[in-house]
XYZ file of C-alpha atoms in Angstrom:
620
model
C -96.959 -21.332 82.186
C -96.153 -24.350 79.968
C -97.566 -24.554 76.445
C -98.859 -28.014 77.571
C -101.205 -26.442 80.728
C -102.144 -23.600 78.629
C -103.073 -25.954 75.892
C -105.287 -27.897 78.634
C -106.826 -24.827 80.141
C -107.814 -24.023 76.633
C -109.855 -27.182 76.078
C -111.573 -27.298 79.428
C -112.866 -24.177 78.627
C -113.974 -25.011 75.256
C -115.881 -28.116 76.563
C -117.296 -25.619 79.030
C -118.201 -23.678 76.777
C -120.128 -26.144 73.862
C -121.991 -28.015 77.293
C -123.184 -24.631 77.292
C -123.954 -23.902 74.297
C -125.483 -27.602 73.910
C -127.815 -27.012 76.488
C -128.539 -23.629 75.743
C -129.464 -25.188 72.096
C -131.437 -27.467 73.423
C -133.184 -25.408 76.044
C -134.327 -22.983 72.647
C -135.439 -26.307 70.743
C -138.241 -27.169 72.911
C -141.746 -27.091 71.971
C -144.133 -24.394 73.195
C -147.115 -25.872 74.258
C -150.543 -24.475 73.647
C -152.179 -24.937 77.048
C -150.650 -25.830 79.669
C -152.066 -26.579 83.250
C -150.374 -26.183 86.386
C -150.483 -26.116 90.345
C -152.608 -29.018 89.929
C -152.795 -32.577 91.791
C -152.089 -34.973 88.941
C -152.793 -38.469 88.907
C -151.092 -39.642 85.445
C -152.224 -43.669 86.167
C -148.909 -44.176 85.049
C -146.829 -46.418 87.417
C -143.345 -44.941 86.552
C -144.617 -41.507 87.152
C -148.176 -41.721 89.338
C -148.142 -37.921 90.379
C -147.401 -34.518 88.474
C -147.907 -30.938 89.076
C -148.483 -30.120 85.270
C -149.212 -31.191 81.973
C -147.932 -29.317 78.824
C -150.143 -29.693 76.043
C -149.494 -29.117 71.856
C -152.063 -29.483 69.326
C -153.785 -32.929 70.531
C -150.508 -34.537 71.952
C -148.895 -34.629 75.681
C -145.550 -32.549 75.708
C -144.624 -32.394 79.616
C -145.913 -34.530 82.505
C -143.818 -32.957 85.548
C -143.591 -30.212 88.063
C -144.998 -26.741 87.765
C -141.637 -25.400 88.054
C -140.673 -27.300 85.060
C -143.115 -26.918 82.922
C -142.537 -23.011 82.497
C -140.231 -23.896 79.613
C -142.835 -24.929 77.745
C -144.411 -21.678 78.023
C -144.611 -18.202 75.806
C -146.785 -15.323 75.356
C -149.033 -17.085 73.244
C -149.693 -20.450 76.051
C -153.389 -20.618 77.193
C -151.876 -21.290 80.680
C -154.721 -22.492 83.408
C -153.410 -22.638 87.193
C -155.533 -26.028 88.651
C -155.147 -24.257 92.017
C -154.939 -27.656 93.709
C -157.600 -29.391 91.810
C -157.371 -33.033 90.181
C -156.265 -34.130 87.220
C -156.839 -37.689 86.163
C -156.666 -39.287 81.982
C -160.021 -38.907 80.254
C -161.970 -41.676 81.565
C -162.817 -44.874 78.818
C -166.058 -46.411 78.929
C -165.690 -49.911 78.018
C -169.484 -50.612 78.237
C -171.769 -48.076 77.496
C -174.676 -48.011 74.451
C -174.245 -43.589 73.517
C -174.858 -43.596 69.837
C -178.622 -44.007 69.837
C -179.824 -45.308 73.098
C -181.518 -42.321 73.969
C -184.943 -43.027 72.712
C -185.364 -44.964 75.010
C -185.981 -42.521 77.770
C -188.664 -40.763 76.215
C -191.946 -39.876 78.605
C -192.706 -40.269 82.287
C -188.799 -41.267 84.225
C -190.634 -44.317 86.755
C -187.607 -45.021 88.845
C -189.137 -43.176 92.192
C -192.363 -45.250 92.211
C -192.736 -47.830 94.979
C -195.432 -49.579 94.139
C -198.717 -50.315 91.512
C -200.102 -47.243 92.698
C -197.366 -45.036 91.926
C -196.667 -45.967 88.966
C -200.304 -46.084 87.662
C -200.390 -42.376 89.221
C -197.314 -41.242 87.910
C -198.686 -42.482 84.353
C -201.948 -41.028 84.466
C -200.617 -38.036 84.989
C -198.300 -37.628 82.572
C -200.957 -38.939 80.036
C -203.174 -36.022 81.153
C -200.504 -33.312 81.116
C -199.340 -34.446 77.520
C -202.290 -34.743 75.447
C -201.558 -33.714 72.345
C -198.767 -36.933 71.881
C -200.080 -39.637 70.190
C -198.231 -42.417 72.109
C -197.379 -42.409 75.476
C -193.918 -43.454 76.668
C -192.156 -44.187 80.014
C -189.520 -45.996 81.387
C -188.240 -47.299 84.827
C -191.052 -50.213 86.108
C -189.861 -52.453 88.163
C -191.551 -56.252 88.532
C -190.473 -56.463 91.949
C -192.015 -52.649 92.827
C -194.646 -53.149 90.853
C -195.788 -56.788 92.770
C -196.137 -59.055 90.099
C -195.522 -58.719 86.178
C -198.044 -56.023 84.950
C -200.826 -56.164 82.602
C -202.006 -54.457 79.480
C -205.741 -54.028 81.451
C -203.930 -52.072 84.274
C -202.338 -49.737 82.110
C -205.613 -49.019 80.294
C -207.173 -48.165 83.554
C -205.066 -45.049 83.212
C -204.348 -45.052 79.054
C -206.852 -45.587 77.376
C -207.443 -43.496 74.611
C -204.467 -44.079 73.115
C -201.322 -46.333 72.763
C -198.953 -46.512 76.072
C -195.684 -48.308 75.624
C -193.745 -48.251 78.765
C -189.985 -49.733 78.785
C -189.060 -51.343 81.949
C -185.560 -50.568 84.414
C -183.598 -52.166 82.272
C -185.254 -51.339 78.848
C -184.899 -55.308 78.387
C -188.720 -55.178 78.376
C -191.979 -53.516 77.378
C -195.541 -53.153 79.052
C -198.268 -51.967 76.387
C -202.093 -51.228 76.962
C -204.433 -52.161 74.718
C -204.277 -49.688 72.051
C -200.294 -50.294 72.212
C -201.033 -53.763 71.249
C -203.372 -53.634 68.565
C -200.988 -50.441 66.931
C -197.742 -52.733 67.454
C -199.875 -55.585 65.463
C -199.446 -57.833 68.396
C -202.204 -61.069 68.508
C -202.609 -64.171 70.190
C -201.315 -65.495 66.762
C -197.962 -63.537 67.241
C -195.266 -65.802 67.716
C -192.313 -65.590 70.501
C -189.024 -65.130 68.973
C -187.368 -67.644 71.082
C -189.662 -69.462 73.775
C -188.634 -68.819 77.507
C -186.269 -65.913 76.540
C -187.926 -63.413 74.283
C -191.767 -63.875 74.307
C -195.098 -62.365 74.818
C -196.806 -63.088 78.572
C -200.030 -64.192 77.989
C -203.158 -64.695 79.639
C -204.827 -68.378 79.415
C -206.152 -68.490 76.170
C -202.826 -67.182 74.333
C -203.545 -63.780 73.578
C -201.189 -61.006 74.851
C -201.428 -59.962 78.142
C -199.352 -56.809 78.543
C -195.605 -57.371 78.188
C -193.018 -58.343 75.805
C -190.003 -59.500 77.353
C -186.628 -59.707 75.884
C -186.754 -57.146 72.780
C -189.424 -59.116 71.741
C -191.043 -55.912 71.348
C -189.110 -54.245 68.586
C -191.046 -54.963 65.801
C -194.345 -53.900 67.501
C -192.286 -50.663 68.323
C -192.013 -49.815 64.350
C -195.201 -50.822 63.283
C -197.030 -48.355 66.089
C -194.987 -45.859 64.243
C -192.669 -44.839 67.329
C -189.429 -44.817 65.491
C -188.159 -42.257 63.239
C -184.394 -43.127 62.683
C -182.674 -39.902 61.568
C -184.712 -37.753 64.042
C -184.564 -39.742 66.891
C -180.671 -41.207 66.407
C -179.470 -37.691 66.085
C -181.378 -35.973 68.796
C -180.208 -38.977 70.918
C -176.632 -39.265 69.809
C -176.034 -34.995 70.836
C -177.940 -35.286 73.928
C -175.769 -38.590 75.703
C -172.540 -37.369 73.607
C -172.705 -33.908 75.886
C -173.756 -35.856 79.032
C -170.787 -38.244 78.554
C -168.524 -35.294 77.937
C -169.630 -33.404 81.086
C -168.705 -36.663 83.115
C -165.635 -36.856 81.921
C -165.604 -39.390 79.784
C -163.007 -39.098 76.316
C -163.584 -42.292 74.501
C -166.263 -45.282 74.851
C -166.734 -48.597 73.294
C -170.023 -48.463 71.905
C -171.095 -52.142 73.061
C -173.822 -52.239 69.736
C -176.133 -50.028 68.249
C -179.646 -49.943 70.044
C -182.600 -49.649 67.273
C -185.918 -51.509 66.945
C -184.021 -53.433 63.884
C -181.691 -55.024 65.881
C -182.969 -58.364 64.506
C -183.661 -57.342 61.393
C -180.508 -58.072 59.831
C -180.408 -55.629 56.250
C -182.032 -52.421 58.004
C -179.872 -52.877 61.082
C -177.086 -52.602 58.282
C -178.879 -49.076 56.970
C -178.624 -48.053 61.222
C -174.849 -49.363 61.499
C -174.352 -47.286 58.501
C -176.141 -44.273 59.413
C -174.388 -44.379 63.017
C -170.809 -44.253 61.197
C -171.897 -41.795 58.834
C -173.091 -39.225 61.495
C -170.725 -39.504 63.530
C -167.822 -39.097 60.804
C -169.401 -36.227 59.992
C -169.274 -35.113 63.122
C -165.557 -35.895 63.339
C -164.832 -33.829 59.904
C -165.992 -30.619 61.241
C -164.246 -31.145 64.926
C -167.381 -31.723 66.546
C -167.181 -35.325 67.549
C -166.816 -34.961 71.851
C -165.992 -39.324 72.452
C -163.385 -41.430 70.546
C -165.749 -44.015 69.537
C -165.264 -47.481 68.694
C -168.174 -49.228 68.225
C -168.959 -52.937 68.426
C -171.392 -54.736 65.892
C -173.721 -56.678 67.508
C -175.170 -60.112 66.725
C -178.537 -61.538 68.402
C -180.646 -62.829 65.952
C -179.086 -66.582 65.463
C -180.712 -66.746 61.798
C -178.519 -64.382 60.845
C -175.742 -65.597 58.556
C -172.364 -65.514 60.427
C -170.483 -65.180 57.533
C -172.287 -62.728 56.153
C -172.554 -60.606 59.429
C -168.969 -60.801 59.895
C -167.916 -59.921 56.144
C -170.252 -56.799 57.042
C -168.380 -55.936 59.967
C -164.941 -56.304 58.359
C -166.503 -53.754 55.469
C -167.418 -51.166 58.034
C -163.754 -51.721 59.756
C -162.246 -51.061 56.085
C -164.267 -48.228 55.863
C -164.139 -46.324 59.732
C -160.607 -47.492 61.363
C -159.189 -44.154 62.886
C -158.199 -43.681 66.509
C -161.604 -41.291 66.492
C -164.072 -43.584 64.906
C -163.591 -46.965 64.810
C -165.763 -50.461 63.729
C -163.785 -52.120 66.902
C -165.490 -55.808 66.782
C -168.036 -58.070 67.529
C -170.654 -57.861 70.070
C -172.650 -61.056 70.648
C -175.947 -60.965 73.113
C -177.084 -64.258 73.604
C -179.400 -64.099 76.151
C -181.493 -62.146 78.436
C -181.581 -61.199 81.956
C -181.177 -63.806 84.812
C -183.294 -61.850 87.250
C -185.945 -62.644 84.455
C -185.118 -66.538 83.975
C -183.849 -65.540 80.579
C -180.081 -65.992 81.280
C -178.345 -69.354 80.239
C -177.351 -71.360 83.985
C -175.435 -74.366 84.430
C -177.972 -75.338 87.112
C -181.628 -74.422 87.249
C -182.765 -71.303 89.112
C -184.634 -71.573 92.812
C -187.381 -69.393 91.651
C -188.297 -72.022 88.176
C -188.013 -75.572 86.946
C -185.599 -73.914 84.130
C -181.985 -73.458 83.366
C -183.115 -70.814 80.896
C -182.393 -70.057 77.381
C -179.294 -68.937 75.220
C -180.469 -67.415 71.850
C -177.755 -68.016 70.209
C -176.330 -71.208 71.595
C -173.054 -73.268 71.915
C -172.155 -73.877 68.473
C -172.568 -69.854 67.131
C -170.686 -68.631 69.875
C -167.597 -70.643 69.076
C -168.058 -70.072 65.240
C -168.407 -66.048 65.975
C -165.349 -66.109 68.166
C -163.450 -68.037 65.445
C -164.312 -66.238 62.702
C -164.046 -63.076 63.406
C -160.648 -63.456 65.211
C -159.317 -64.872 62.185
C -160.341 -61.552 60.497
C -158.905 -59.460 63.240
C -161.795 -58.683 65.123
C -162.260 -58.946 69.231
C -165.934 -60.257 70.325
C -167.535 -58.999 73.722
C -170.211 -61.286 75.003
C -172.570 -60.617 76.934
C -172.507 -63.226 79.797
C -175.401 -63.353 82.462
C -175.375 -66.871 82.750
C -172.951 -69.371 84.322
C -173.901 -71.660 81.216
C -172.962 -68.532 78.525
C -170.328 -67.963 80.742
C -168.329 -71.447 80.417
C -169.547 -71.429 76.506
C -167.734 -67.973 76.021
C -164.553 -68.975 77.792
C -164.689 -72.285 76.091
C -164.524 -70.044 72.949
C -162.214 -67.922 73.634
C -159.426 -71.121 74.542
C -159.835 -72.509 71.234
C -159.420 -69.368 69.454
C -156.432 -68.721 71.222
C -155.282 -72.566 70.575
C -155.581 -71.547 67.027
C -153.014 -68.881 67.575
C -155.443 -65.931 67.488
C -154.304 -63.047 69.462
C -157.531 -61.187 70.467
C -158.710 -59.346 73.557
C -161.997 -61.268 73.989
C -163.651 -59.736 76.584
C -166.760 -61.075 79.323
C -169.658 -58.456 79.459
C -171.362 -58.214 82.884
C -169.940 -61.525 84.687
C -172.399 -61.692 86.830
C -172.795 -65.564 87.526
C -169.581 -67.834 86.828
C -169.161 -71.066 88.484
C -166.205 -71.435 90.785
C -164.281 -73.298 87.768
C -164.374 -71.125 85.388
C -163.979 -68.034 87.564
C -160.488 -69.791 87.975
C -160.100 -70.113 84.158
C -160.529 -66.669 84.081
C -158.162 -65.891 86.267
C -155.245 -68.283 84.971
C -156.430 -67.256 81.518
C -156.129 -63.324 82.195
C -159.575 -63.349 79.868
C -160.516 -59.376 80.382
C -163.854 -58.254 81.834
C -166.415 -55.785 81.825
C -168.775 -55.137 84.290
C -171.495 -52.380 85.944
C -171.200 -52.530 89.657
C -174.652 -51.069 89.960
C -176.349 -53.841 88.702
C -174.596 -56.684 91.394
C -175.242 -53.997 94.414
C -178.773 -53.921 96.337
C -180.162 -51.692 93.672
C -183.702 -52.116 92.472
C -184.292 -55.200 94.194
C -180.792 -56.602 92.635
C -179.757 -58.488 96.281
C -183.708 -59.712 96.968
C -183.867 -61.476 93.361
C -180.694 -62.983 93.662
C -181.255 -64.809 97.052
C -184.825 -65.831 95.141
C -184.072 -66.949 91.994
C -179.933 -68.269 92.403
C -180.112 -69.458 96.376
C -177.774 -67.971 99.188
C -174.925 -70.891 97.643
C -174.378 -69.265 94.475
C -175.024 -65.869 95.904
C -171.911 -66.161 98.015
C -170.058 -68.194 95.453
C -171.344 -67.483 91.875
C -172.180 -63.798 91.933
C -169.949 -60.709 90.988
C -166.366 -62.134 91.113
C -165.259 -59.196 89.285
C -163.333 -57.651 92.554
C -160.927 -60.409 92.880
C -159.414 -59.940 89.588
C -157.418 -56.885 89.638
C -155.161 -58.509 92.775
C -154.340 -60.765 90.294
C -151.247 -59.506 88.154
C -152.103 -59.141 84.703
C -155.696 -59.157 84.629
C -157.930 -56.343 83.033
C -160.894 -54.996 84.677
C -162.847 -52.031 83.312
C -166.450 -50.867 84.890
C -168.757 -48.571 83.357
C -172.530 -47.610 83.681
C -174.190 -49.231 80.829
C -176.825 -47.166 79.951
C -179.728 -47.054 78.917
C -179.796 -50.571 81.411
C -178.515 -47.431 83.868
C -180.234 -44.820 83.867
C -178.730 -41.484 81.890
C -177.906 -39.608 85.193
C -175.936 -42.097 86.465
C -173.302 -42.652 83.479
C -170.300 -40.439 85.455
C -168.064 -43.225 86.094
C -167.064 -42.097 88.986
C -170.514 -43.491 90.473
C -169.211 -46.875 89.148
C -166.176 -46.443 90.546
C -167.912 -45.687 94.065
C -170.601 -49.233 93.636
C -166.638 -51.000 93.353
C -164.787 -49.742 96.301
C -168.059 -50.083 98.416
C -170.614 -52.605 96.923
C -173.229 -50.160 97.363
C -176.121 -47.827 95.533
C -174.400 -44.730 95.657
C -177.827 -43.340 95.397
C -178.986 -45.027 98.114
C -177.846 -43.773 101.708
C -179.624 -47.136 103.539
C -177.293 -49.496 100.871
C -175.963 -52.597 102.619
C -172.815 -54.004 100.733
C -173.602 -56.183 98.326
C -172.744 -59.427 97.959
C -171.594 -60.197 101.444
C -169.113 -62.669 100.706
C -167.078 -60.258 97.839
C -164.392 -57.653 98.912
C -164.714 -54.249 97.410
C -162.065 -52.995 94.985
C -159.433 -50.645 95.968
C -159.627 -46.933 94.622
C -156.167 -47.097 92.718
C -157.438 -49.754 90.964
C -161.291 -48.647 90.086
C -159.873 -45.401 88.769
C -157.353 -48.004 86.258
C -161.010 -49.381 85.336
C -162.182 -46.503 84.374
C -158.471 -45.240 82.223
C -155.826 -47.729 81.260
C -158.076 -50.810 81.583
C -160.817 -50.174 79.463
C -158.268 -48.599 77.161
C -156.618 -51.695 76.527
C -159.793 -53.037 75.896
C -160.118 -50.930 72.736
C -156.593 -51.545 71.909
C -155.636 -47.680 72.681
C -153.245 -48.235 75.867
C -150.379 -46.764 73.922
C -152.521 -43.544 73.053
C -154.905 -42.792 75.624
C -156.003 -44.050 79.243
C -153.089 -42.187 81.157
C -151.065 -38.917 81.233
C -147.937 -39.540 79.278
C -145.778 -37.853 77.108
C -146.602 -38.417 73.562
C -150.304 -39.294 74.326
C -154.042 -37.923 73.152
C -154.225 -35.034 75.201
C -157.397 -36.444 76.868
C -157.848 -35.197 80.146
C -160.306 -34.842 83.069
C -160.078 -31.851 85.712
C -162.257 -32.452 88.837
C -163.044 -30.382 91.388
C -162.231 -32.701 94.726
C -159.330 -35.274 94.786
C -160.396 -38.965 94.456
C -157.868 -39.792 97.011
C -159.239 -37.576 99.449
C -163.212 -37.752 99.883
C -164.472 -40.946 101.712
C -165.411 -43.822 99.559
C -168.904 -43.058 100.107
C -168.815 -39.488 98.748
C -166.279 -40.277 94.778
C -170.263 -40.181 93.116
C -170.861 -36.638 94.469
C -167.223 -35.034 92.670
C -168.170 -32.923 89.746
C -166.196 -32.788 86.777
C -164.826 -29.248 86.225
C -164.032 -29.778 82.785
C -163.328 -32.450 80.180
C -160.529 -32.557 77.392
C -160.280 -34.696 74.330
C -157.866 -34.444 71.595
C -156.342 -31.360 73.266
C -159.788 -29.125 73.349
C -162.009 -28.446 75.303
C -165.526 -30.858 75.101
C -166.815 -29.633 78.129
C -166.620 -26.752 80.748
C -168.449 -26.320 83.913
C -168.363 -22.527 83.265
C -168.146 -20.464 79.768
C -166.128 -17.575 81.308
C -163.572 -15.918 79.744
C -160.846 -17.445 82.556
C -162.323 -21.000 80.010
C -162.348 -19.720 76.422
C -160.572 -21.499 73.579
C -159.356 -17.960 71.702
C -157.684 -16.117 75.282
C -154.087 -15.807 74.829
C -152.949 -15.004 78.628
C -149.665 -13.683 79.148
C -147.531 -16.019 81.004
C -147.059 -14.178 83.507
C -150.799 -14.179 84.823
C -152.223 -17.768 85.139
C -155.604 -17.794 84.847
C -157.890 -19.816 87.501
C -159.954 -22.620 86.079
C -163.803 -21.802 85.876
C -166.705 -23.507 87.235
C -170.669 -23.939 86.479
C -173.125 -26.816 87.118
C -172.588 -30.243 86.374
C -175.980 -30.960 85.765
C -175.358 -34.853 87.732
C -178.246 -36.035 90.132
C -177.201 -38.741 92.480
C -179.992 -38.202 95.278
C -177.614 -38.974 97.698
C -177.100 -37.051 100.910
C -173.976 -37.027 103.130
C-alpha cells in the first residue's frame, strides 16, 4: 500500500473516531432532568413546535420539549418520571383579569345565584338568617335586579332580617342591598352624600333617605363602619382559599387587576392594604409556598386622589416587589360602573334613560394617568364599559405612544366600542382583556342589552373581542374575573368555552350571544388563556408556552381540548397543575404523585387522579 493511502486511511479513521468521541461527549454532558413526563399529548402553544410527546424538567426550568423516545436521555435513577398515558399537556394557563389576592370576602353567607325571583331570594335569606344565628351580620351575594323584578328595598329585606344587620352584595359585587339595621350600623342617612351622582349613589325613596341599595362601591365605607371588615383575618383566609382554587384550575400566574378592600377610595389605608397584600404574599414566596406568579396592578378610582402622588406610590412598591414571582406590574384605572346599571360612560344615551352616564374619573385623568405612568415605566389597564371610556382610553393610549412610550396598555372588558374605534383598535394592535361570560345570555346579560343599548348597537357595538385574533398581531387574553364571576367558575377553560361558542356554559338552554359576532376558534382561546395574557404581563419570553429554557409551568388535563365538542372544554378537569417546576396542585395525593418518590427509570409511574372540586351545573 502507498505511504500516501495509508496516511489517508489513518485520518479517516481518526475523524471517525473524535465524531465519536464528540458525540459520545456530548451525549454524557446533558442535563438530567428531575421530572420528566412522557407518553403524553402535548400542546406547547408554540408555533415552531405545536405538539410534543414529553417535557424534561430541571429545577424550575424546561430542558426537553420532544418525543418520548428522546427524552430518555434526560433520564437517571434519580428522575421522578410520570407516563401522561395519553393525557394533555398544555403551558400553565395566565389570567390576565382576575381580582385573587383578597376578593374573597366577598362571598361570605347565603350563594343567591339559583333564585328566580323575590320570593326566592327572600326565602333563601330567611333561611340562612335562621340557621345562622349566632352571626352578628348577615351576608349574601348573587341578587339579580332583573330576577329580583325591580331594584330591591331595605323594607323587603327586613321582612326577613330584622333583628339584625343584612348586607347582601349583588351578581356582580358592584352593589349592595342593606335592611334597616344594615343602614343605621353602616352610618348611612338621608344626609349621606353620593360619591359621584348617577354612578355611585344611594337609591332613595322620595324624601331622600336611603332606600335599600348602594350602587357602585358606594357602600364601602358603610361596610367598615358596621364593623364587617377585619383586614388581616379576612385578606389571608381569602388570599389561601382562591390561591388553591386557582391552582386546581390550572392556572400558574395572574395579573391581579387591583386589590379589592372597603378602602379602595380611601387613598392612605388602601396604601396599608397594597402593602399588606405584597407583604403576605412575599412571605409566602420566601418559604416556597406562593402557588400563582402574581403581578398585581394598583388601582385608581377615587379622582381626588393625587395622580402624582398615586403614581410615585406605585413606582415605590415596583422598587420594592419586581421579581418574575411577585411583581407591582402597573396601573389599573376604574372609571366607571356597569352599563347594565346606566353607570358606564356612552357616546350616545342609553334606550332604557335620558343619560349617557357617568365616568368617575373623566377625560382629562385618564390621559394624565396614561402619561405619567408610562413615562415611569408602568402599563395602565382600564376598565372600559362604555363606548365614551372606550374612545377616551384609546385616545390615551395614541398620545402616549406619540410621545414615544412603549407600553402594553391594555382595554379591560370591551364591551361597547363604537365601530370607529373598534377599527383603531384593530390598526393600533391596542391589547384586550375580556370575560366572555359577561357578553353571553348569562344573568339576563342579552335581555339588558337589547333594553338599555337597542338591537343597533347590540349587533354593532357589543363584544368585538372575537374579531381580533384573525387579525395578525393583535393580543387577546380572556379570563373569569372574579368575584364579578362567581368563584366556581374561574377554570379558564369555562372562558375559553363562552369564546368558541358565545354561550353560558352553565346553561344547557344558552342561545349564542350576540347574534351578529362569530365565536373564536379553539387554537386561539387556548393562546388567550397562555401566550396572550402572558405578554400582557410582559412574561412571553418566560412563561405562557412549553419551551426550552422556560418556567416549568405546566397544566396536565385529563381530556384533550382538541377532542371534546366545544360545548363540553368547561366540563375537563385539571389533573394537576405545575408552577416553577413543583407541584401546586394534584387531583390525587398518592404515592404514583409525591414530590420525595425517586422511581427507577425503568418503571414510569401513571399520573394520579382525585376530585376537582369544579361545579359547572351543566349536563351533556
Amino acid at each position: 500500500m502507498k505511504k500516501t493511502s495509508i496516511l489517508k486511511s489513518i485520518s479517516i479513521l481518526s475523524l471517525i473516531s473524535g465524531v465519536i468521541f464528540l458525540f459520545s461527549f456530548i451525549h454524557q454532558q446533558k442535563e438530567i432532568a428531575d421530572k420528566v413526563f412522557l407518553n403524553g399529548k402535548i400542546y406547547t402553544v408554540n408555533d415552531d413546535q405545536p405538539w410534543a410527546e414529553a417535557v424534561a424538567i430541571k429545577e424550575n426550568k424546561i430542558l426537553f420539549v420532544g418525543t418520548s423516545a428522546s427524552v430518555k436521555d434526560y433520564i437517571d435513577n434519580e428522575t421522578e418520571v410520570i407516563d401522561l398515558k395519553g393525557k394533555m399537556m398544555l403551558p400553565g394557563f395566565v389570567s390576565g383579569h382576575d381580582h385573587l389576592i383578597s376578593s374573597n370576602w366577598m362571598k361570605a353567607g347565603v350563594s343567591l345565584f339559583e333564585a328566580k325571583n323575590k320570593e326566592d331570594y327572600l326565602r333563601m335569606i330567611k333561611e340562612y338568617a335562621e340557621q345562622n344565628p349566632d352571626e352578628p351580620i348577615v351576608f349574601g351575594y348573587g341578587w339579580n335586579k332583573d330576577a329580583y323584578g325591580g331594584w330591591p328595598t331595605a323594607k323587603e329585606l327586613d321582612s326577613v332580617v330584622s333583628d339584625r344587620p343584612a348586607m347582601i352584595f349583588d351578581f356582580t359585587i358592584h352593589d349592595m342591598w342593606f335592611n334597616t339595621k344594615g343602614l343605621e350600623a353602616g352610618g348611612v342617612t338621608k344626609d349621606s352624600e353620593d360619591t359621584v351622582p348617577g354612578m355611585s349613589y344611594w337609591r332613595r325613596n322620595p324624601d331622600g333617605s336611603p332606600e335599600g341599595v348602594g350602587v357602585e362601591i358606594i357602600w364601602l365605607d358603610a361596610f367598615i363602619k358596621a364593623g364587617a371588615w377585619n383586614p388581616e383575618k379576612m385578606m389571608k383566609e381569602s388570599q389561601e382559599i382562591l390561591y388553591n382554587k386557582a391552582a386546581s384550575c390550572g392556572l400558574t400566574s395572574v395579573i391581579n387587576q387591583g386589590l379589592i378592600t372597603p378602602n379602595l377610595m380611601n387613598f392612605p389605608l388602601f396604601k396599608e392594604d397594597m402593602r399588606y397584600s405584597f407583604e403576605l404574599l412575599d412571605s409566602l414566596d420566601k418559604k416556597g409556598e406562593l402557588k400563582l406568579r402574581t403581578f398585581q396592578n394598583y388601582v385608581y378610582k377615587n379622582a381626588n386622589i393625587d395622580v402624582d402622588d398615586f403614581v410615585a406610590d406605585a413606582v415605590a412598591l415596583k422598587n420594592k416587589y419586581d421579581s418574575d414571582k411577585l411583581r407591582l406590574h402597573g396601573i389599573k384605572i376604574h372609571p366607571e360602573g356597569n352599563w347594565n346599571s346606566n353607570t358606564s360612560l356612552m357616546l350616545e344615551k342609553f334606550n332604557n334613560v335620558d343619560s349617557r352616564g357617568v365616568s368617575g374619573v373623566g377625560k382629562d385623568k385618564l390621559m394624565e394617568i396614561h402619561l405619567k405612568s408610562n413615562r415611569k415605566g408602568l402599563d395602565v389597564h382600564v376598565h372600559v364599559d362604555g363606548t365614551a371610556t372606550t374612545r377616551y382610553t384609546i385616545d390615551a393610549i395614541e398620545a402616549s405612544r406619540a410621545e414615544g412610550n412603549e407600553n402594553r396598555n391594555v382595554l379591560q372588558h370591551y364591551f361597547w366600542t363604537h365601530p370607529d374605534d373598534h377599527q383603531r383598535v384593530l390598526d393600533m394592535k391596542i391589547p384586550v382583556n375580556t370575560t366572555p361570560l359577561f357578553g353571553s345570555d348569562w344573568g339576563g346579560q342579552a335581555k339588558d342589552a337589547y333594553k338599555f343599548m337597542g338591537e343597533y348597537r347590540v349587533n354593532n357595538y357589543y363584544m368585538k373581542y372575537t374579531e381580533l385574533p384573525v387579525h395578525e398581531g393583535h393580543n387577546l387574553s380572556v379570563s373569569a374575573d372574579v368575584p364579578s364571576s362567581p368563584v366556581n367558575l374561574l377554570d379558564p377553560l369555562f372562558s375559553v368555552e363562552g369564546a368558541v361558542t358565545l354561550q353560558d356554559p352553565q346553561n344547557e338552554e344558552s342561545v349564542a350571544f350576540p347574534p351578529s359576532q362569530v365565536p373564536m376558534q379553539v387554537v386561539e382561546a387556548i393562546k388567550a388563556i397562555t401566550i396572550y395574557p402572558a405578554w400582557q404581563a410582559r412574561m412571553e419570553d418566560k412563561i405562557g408556552s412549553i419551551e426550552v429554557g422556560k418556567y416549568a409551568d405546566l397544566v396536565i388535563l385529563e381530556d384533550n381540548v382538541f377532542e371534546v365538542g366545544l360545548r363540553d372544554i368547561a366540563d375537563i378537569k385539571v389533573e394537576a397543575t405545575l408552577m416553577d417546576g413543583q407541584f401546586t396542585y394534584k387531583k390525587s395525593e398518592t404515592p404514583d404523585m409525591s414530590h420525595n418518590t425517586k422511581p427507577n427509570v425503568s418503571l414510569p409511574k401513571e399520573l394520579g387522579c382525585c376530585e376537582h372540586g369544579q361545579h359547572h351545573h351543566h349536563s351533556k
